[in-house]
Coordinates of N, CA and C in Angstrom, one line a residue:
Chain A
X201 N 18.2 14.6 -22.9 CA 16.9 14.2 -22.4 C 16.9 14.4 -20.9
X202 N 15.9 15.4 -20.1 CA 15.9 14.9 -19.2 C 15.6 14.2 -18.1
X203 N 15.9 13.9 -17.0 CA 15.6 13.1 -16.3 C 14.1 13.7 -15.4
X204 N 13.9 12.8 -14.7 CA 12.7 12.6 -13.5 C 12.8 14.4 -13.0
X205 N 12.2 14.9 -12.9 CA 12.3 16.2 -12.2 C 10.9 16.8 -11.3
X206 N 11.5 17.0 -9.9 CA 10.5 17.3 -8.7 C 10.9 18.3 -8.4
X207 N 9.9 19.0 -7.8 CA 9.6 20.1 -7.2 C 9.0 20.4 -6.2
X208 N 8.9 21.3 -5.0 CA 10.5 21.6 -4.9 C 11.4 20.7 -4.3
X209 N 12.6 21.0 -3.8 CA 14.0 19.9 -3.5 C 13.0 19.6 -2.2
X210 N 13.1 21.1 -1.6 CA 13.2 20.9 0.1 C 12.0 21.9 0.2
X211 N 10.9 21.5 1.7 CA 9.7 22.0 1.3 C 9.6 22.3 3.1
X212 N 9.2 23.3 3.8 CA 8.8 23.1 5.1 C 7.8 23.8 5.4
X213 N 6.7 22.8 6.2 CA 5.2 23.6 6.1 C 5.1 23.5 7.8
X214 N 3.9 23.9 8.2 CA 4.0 24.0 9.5 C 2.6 23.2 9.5
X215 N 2.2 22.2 11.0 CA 1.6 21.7 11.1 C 0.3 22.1 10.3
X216 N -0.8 21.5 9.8 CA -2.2 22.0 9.5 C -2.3 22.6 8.4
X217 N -0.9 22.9 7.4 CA -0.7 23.6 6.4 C -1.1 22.2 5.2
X218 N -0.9 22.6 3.7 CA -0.9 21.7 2.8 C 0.4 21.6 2.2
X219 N 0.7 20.7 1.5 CA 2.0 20.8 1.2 C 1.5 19.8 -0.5
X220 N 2.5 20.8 -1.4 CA 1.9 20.4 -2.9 C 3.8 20.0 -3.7
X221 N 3.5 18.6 -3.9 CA 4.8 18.2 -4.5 C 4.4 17.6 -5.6
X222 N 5.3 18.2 -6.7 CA 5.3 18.2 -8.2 C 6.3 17.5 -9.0
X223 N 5.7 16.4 -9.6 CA 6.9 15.5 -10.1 C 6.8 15.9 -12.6
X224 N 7.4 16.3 -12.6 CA 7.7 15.8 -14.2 C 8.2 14.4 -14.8
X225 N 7.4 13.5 -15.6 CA 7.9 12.7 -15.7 C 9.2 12.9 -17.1
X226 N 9.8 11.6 -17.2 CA 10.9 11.9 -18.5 C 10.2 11.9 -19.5
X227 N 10.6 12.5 -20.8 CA 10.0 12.7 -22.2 C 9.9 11.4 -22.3
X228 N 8.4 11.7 -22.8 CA 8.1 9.8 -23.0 C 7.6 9.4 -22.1
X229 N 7.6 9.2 -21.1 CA 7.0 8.5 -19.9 C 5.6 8.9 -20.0
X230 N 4.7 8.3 -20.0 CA 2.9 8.3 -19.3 C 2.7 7.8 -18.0
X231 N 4.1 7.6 -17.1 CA 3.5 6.2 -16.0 C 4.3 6.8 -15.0
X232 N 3.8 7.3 -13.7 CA 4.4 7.9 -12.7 C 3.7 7.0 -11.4
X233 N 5.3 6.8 -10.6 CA 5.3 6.2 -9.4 C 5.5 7.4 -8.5
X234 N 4.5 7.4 -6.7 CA 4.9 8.0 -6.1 C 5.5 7.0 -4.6
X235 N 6.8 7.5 -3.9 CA 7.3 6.9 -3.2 C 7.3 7.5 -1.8
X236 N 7.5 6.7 -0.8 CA 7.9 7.7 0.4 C 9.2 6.9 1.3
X237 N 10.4 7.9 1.7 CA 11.3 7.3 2.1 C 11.4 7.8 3.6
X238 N 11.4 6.8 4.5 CA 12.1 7.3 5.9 C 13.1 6.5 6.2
X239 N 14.0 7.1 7.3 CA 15.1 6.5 7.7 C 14.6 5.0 8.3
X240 N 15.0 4.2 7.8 CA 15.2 2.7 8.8 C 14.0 2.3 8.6
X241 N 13.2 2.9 6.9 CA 11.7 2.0 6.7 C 12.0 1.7 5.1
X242 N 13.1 2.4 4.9 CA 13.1 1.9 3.1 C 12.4 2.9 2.1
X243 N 11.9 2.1 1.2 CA 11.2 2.7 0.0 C 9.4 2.0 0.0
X244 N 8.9 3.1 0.2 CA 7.4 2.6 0.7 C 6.4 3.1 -0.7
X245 N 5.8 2.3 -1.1 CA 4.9 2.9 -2.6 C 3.9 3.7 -1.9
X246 N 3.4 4.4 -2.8 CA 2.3 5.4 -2.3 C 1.2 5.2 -3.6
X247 N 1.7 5.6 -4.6 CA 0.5 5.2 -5.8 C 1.4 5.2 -7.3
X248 N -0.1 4.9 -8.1 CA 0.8 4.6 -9.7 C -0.3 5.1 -10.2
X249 N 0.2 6.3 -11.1 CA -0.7 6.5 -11.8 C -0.3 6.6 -13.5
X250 N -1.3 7.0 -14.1 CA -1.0 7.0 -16.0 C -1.9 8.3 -15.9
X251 N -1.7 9.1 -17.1 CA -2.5 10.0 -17.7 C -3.6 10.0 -17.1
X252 N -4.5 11.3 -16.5 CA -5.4 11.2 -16.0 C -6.2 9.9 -15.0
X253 N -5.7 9.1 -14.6 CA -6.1 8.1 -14.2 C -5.1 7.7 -13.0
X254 N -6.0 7.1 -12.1 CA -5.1 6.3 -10.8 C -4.9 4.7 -11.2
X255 N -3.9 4.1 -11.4 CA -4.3 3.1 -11.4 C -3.9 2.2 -10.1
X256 N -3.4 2.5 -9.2 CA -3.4 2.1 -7.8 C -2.7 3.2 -7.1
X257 N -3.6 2.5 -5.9 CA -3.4 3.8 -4.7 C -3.3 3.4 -3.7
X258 N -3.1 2.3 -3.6 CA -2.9 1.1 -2.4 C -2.4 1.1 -1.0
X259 N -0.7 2.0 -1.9 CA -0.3 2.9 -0.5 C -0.3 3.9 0.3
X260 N -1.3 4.5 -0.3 CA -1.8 5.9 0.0 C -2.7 5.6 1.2
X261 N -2.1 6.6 2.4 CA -3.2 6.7 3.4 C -4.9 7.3 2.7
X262 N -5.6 6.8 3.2 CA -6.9 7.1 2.6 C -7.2 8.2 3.0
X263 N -7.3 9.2 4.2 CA -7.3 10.8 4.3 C -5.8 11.7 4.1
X264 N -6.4 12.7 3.7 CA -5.3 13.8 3.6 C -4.5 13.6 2.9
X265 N -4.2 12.7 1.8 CA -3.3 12.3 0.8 C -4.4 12.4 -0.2
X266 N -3.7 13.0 -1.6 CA -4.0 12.6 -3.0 C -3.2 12.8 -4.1
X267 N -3.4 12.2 -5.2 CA -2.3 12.3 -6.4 C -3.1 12.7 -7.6
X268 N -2.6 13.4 -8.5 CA -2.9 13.2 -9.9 C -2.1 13.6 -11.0
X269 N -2.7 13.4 -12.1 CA -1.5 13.3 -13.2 C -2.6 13.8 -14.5
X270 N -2.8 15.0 -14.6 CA -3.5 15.9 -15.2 C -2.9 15.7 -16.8
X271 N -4.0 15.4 -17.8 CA -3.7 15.5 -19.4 C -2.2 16.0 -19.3
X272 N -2.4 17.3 -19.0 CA -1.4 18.3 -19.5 C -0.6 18.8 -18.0
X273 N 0.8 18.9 -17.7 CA 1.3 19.1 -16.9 C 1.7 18.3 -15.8
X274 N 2.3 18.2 -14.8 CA 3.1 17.1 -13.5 C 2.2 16.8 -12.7
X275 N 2.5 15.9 -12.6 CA 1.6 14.7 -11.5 C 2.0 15.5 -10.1
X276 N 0.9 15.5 -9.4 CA 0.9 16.2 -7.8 C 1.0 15.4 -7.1
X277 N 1.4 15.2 -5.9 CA 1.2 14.6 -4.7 C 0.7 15.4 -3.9
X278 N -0.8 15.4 -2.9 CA -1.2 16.9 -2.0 C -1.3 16.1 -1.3
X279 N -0.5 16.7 0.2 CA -1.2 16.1 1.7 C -1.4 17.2 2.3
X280 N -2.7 17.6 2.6 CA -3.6 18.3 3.5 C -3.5 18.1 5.0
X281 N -3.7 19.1 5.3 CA -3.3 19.6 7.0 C -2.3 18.6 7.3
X282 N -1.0 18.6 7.3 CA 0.3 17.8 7.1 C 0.1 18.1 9.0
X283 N 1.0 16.5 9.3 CA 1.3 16.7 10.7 C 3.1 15.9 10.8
X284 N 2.8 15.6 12.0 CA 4.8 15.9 11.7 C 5.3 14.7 11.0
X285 N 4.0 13.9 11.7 CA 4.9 12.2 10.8 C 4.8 12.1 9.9
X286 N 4.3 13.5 8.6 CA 4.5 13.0 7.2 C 5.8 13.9 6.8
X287 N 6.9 13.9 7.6 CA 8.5 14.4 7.2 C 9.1 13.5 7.0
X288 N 9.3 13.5 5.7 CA 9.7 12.4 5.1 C 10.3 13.0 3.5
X289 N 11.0 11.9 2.9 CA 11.7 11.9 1.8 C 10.5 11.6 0.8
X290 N 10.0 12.2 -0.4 CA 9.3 11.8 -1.1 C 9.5 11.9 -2.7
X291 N 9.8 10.6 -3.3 CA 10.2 10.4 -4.5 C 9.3 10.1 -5.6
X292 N 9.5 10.4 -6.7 CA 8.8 10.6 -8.1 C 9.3 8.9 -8.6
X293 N 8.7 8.7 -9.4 CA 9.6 7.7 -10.4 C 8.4 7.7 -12.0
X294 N 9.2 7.3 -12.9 CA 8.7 7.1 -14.2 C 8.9 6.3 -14.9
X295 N 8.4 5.8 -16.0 CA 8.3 4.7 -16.8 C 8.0 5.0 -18.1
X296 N 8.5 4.1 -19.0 CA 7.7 4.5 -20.7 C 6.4 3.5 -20.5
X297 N 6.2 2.7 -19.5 CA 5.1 1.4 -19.5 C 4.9 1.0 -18.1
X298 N 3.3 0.8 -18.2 CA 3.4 0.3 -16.4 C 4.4 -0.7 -16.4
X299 N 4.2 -1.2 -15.2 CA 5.0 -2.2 -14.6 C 4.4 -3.9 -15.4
X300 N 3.5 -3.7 -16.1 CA 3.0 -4.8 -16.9 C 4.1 -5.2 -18.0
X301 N 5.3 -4.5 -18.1 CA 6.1 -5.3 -18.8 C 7.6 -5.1 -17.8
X302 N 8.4 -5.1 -18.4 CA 9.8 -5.4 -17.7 C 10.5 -3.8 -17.5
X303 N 10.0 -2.4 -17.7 CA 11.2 -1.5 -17.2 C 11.2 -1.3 -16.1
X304 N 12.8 -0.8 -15.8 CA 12.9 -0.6 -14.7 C 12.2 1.2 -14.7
X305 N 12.2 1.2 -13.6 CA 11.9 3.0 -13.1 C 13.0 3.9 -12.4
X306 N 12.3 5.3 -13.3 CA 13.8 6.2 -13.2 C 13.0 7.1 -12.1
X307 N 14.0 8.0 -11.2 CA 13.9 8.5 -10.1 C 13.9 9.8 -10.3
X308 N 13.2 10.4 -9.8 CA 13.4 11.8 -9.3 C 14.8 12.3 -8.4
X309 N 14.9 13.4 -8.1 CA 15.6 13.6 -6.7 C 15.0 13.5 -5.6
X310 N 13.9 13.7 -5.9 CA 12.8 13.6 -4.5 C 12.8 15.1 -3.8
X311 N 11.7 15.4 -2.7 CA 11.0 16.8 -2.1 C 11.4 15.8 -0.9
X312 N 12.1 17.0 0.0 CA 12.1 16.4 1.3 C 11.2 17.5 2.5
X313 N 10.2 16.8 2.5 CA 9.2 17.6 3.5 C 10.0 17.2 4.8
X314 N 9.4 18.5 5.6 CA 9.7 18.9 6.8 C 8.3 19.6 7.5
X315 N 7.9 19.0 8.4 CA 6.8 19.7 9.5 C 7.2 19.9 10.1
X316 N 6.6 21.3 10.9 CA 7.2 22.2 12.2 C 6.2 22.3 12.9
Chain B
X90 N 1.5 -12.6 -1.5 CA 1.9 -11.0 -1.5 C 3.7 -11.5 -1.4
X91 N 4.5 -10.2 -2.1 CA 5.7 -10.3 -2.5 C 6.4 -9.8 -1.3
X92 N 7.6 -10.5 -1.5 CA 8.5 -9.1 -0.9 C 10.3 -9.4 -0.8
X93 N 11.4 -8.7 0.1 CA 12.1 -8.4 -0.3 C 12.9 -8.6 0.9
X94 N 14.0 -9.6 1.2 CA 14.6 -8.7 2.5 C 16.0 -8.2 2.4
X95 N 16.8 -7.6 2.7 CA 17.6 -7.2 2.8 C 18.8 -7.2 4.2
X96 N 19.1 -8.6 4.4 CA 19.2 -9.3 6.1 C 20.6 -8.2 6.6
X97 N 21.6 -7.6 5.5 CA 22.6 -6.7 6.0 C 22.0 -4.5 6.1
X98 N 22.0 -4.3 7.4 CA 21.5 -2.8 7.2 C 23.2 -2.5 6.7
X99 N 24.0 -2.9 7.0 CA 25.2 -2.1 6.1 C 26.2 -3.5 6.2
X100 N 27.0 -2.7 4.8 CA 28.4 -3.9 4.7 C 29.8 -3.2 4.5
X101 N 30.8 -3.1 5.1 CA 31.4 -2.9 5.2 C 33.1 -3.4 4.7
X102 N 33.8 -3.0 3.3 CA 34.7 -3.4 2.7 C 35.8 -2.8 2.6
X103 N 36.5 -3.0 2.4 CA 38.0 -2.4 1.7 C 38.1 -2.1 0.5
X104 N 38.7 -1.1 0.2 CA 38.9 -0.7 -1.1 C 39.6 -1.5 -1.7
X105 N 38.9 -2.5 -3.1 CA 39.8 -3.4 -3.9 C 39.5 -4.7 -3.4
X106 N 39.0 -4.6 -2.6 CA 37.9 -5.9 -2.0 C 37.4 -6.6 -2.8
X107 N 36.8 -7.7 -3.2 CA 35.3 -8.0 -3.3 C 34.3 -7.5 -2.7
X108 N 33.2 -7.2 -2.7 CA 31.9 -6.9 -2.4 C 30.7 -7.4 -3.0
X109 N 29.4 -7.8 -2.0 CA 28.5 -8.6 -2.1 C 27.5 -7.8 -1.0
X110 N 26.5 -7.5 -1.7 CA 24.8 -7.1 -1.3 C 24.3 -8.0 -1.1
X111 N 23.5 -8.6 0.1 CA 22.7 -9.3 -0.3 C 20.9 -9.5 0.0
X112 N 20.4 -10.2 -1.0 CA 19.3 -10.0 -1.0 C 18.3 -11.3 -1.3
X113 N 17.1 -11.3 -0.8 CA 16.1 -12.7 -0.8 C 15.0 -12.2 -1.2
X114 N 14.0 -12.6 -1.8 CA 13.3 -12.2 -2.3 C 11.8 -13.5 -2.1
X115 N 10.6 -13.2 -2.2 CA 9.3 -13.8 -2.4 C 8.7 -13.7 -3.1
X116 N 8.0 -14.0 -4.1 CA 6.8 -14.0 -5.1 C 6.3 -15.2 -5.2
X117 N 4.5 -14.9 -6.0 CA 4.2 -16.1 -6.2 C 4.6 -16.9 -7.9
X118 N 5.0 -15.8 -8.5 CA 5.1 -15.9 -9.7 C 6.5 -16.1 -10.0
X119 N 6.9 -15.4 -11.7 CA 8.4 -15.4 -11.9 C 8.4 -14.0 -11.2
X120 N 10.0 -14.2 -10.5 CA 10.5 -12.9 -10.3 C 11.1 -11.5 -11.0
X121 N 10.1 -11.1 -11.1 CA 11.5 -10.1 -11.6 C 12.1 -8.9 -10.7
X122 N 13.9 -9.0 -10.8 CA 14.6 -8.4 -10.1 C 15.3 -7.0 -10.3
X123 N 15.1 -6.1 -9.4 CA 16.2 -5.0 -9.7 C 17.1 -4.6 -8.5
X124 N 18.4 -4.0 -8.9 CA 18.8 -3.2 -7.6 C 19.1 -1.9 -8.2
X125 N 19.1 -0.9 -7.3 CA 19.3 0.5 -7.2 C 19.8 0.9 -6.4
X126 N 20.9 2.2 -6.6 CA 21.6 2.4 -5.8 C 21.1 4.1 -5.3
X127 N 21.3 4.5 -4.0 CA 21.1 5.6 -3.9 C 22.3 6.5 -3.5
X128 N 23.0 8.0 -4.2 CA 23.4 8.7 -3.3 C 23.0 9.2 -2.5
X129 N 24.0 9.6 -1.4 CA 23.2 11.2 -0.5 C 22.7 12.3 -1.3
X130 N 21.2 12.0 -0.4 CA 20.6 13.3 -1.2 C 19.8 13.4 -2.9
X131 N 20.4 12.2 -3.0 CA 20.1 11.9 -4.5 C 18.1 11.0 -4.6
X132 N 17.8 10.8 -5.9 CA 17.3 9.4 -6.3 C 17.7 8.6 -6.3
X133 N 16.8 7.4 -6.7 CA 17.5 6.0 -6.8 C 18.1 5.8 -8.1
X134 N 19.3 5.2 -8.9 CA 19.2 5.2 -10.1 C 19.7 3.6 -10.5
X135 N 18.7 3.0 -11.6 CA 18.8 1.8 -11.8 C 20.2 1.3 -11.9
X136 N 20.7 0.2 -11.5 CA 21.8 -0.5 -11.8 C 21.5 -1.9 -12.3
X137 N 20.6 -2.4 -12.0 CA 20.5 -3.8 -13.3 C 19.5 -5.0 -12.8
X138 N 19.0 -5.4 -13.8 CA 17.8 -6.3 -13.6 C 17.7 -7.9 -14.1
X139 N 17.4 -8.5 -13.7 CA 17.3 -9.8 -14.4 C 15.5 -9.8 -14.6
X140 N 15.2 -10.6 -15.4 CA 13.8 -11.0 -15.9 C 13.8 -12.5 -16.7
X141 N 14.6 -12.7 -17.2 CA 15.0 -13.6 -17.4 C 15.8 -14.4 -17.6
X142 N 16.6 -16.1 -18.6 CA 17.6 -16.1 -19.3 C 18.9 -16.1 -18.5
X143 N 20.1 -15.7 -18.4 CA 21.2 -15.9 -17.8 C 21.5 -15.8 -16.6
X144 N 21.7 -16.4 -15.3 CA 21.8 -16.0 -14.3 C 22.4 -15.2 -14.0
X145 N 23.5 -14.7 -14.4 CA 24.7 -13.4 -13.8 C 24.1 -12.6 -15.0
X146 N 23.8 -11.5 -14.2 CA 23.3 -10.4 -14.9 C 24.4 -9.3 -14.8
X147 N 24.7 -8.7 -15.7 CA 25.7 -7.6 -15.8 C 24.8 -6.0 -15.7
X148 N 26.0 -5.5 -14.8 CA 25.0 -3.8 -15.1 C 25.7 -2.4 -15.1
X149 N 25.5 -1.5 -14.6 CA 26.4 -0.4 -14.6 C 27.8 -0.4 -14.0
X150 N 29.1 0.9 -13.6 CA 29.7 0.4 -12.9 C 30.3 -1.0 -12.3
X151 N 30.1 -1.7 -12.9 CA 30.9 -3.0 -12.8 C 30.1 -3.9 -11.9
X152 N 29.3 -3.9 -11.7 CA 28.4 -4.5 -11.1 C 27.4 -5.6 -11.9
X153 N 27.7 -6.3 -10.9 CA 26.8 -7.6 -11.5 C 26.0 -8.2 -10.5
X154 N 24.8 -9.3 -10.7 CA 24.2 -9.9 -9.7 C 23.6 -11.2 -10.3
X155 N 23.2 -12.2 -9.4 CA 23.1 -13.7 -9.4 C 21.7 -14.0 -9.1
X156 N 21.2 -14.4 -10.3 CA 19.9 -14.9 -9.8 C 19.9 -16.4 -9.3
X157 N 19.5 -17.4 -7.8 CA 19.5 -18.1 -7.6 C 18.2 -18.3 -7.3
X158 N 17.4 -19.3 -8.0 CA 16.0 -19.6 -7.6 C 16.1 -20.6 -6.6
X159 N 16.5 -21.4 -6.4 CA 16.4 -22.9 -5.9 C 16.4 -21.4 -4.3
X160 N 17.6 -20.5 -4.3 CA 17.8 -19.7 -2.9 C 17.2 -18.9 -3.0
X161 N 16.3 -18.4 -3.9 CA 15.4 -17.3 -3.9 C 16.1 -16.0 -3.4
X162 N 17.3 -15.9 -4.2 CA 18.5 -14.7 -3.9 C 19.1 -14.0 -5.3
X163 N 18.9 -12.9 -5.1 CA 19.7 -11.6 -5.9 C 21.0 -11.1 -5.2
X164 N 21.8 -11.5 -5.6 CA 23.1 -11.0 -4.7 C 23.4 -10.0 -5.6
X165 N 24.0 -8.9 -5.0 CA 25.5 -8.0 -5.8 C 26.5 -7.7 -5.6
X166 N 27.1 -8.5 -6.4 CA 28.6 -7.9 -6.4 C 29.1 -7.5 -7.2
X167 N 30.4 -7.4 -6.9 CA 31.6 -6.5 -7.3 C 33.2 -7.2 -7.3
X168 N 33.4 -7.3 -8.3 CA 34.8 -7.7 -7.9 C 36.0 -6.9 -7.2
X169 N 35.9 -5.9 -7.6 CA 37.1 -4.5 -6.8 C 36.4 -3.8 -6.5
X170 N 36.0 -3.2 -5.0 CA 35.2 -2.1 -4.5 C 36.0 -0.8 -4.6
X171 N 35.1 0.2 -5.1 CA 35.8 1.6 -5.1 C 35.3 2.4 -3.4
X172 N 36.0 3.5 -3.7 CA 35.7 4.6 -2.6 C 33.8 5.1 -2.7
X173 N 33.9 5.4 -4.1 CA 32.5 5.9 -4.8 C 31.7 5.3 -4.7
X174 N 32.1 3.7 -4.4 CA 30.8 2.9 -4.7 C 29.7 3.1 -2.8
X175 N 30.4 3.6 -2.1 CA 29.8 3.8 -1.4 C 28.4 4.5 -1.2
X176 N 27.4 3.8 -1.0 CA 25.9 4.3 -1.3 C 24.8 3.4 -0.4
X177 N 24.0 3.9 -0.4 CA 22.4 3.2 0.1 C 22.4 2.1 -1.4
X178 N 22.2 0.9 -1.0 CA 21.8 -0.1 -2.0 C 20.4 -0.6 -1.9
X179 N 19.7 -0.5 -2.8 CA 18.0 -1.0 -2.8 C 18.0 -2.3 -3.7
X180 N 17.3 -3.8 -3.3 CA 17.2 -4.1 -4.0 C 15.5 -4.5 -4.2
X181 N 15.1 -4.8 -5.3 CA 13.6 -4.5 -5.9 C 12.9 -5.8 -6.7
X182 N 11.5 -6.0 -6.1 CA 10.8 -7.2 -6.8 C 9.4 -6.6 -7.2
X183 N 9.2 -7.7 -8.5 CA 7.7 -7.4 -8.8 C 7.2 -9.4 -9.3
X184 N 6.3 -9.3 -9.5 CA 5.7 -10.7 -9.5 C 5.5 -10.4 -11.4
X185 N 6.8 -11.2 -12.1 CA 6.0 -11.2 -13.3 C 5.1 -11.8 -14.6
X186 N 4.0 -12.8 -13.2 CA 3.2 -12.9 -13.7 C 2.1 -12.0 -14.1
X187 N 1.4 -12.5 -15.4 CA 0.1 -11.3 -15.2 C 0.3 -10.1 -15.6
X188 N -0.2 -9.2 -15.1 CA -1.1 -8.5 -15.4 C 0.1 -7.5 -14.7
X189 N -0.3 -6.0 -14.2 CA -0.4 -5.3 -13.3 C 0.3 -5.7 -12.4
X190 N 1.7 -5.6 -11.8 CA 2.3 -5.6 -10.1 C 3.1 -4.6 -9.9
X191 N 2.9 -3.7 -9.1 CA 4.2 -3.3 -8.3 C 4.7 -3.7 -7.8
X192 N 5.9 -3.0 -7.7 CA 7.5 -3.2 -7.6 C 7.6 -3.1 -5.9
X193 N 8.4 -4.2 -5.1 CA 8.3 -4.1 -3.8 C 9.8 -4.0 -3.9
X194 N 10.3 -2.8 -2.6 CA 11.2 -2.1 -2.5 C 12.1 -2.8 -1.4
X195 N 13.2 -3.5 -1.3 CA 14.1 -3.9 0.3 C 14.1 -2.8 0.8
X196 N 14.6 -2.3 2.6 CA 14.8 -1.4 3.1 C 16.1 -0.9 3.0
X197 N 16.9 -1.4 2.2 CA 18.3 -0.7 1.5 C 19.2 -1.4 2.5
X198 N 20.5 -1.3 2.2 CA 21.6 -1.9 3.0 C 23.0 -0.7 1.9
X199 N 23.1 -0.3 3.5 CA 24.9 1.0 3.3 C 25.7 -0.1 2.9
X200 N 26.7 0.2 2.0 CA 27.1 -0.4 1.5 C 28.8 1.2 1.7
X201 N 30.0 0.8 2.3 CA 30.4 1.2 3.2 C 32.1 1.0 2.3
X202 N 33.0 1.8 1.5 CA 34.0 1.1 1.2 C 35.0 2.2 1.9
X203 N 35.7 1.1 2.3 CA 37.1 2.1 3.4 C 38.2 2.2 2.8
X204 N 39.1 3.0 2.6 CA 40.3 3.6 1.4 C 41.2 2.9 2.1

């Protein structure tokens, strides 16, 4: 079975550019978390979504960020005209169930953006 | 609103040590707990949760952790620290009352074992 799978590992865009990160959830999973990691801030949520639907987006800057998780195929993360403070570690996670019951969530490897 | 602290950025042991994460936690509800560990370079991958029921929760790798409500603390430890266990440690809260909560993430603490 496999695991959490993102795309790509390592991603580098130049200022103003878009940058498109692609998470697969595990067979089975409907429930994808998106994360953001920087040094010396932790694990910061971004959003949660299920099949076609957002069901929070709480952490998501309100411009130039969006997610989706399309019927068919991997949940996107897009941030538009990227500037440098969005270089950062960005991680997938999955679930067989939201967080309305007790699993834990499995990880991607994560896309490590880089702006230039 | 929940959350998570993590008062060590790193801890540093001996190989065959004991070893102890430690972690505090806030909610308004029941807690529920996770920790995760990260490689370099890697994801996070679960290592073990409490939700309810026994306080020493058992998990991967030999690792275990202590729910204390009265101290509102998730500790982890270890009875013998290896070389490997060396990693980014996350530990993780959600409020599980209700409905709908995300999971609030600590800022991790290195967890550091010296041969």
């Amino acid at each position: 079975n496999a695991g959490v799978m993102q795309n790509p590992r390592h991603l580098v865009r130049r200022r103003g550019q878009e940058a498109r990160l692609r998470c697969s959830p595990m067979k089975g999973h409907s429930h994808v978390y998106w994360y953001r990691q920087l040094p010396e801030e932790g694990l910061k949520f971004m959003v949660y979504l299920q099949k076609e639907n957002i069901i929070d987006e709480s952490g998501m800057p309100k411009e130039r960020f969006s997610a989706e998780f399309p019927k068919e195929g991997p949940s996107i993360l897009r941030i538009q005209q990227v500037v440098r403070g969005d270089s950062a570690a960005y991680f997938c996670a999955s679930s067989p169930m939201g967080t309305a019951v007790t699993y834990e969530q499995y990880f991607g490897p994560g896309t490590r953006l880089t702006v230039t | 609103a929940q959350s998570v602290a993590q008062p060590e950025d790193q801890v540093n042991v001996a190989e065959g040590n004991p070893l102890t994460v430690k972690c505090t936690y806030s909610v308004s509800g029941n807690p529920y707990l996770f920790w995760y560990v990260q490689y370099p370079n890697r994801g996070l991958q679960f290592l073990l949760k409490y939700i309810t029921g026994d306080n020493l929760v058992k998990g991967s790798y030999g690792f275990e952790a202590e729910f204390n409500k009265s101290q509102t603390s998730f500790h982890l430890k270890k009875p013998s620290a290896l070389v490997s266990d060396s990693a980014l440690y996350f530990c993780a809260v959600r409020d599980g009352t209700g409905g709908y909560q995300k999971v609030t993430f600590g800022i991790g603490t290195k967890l550091q074992v010296i041969p």
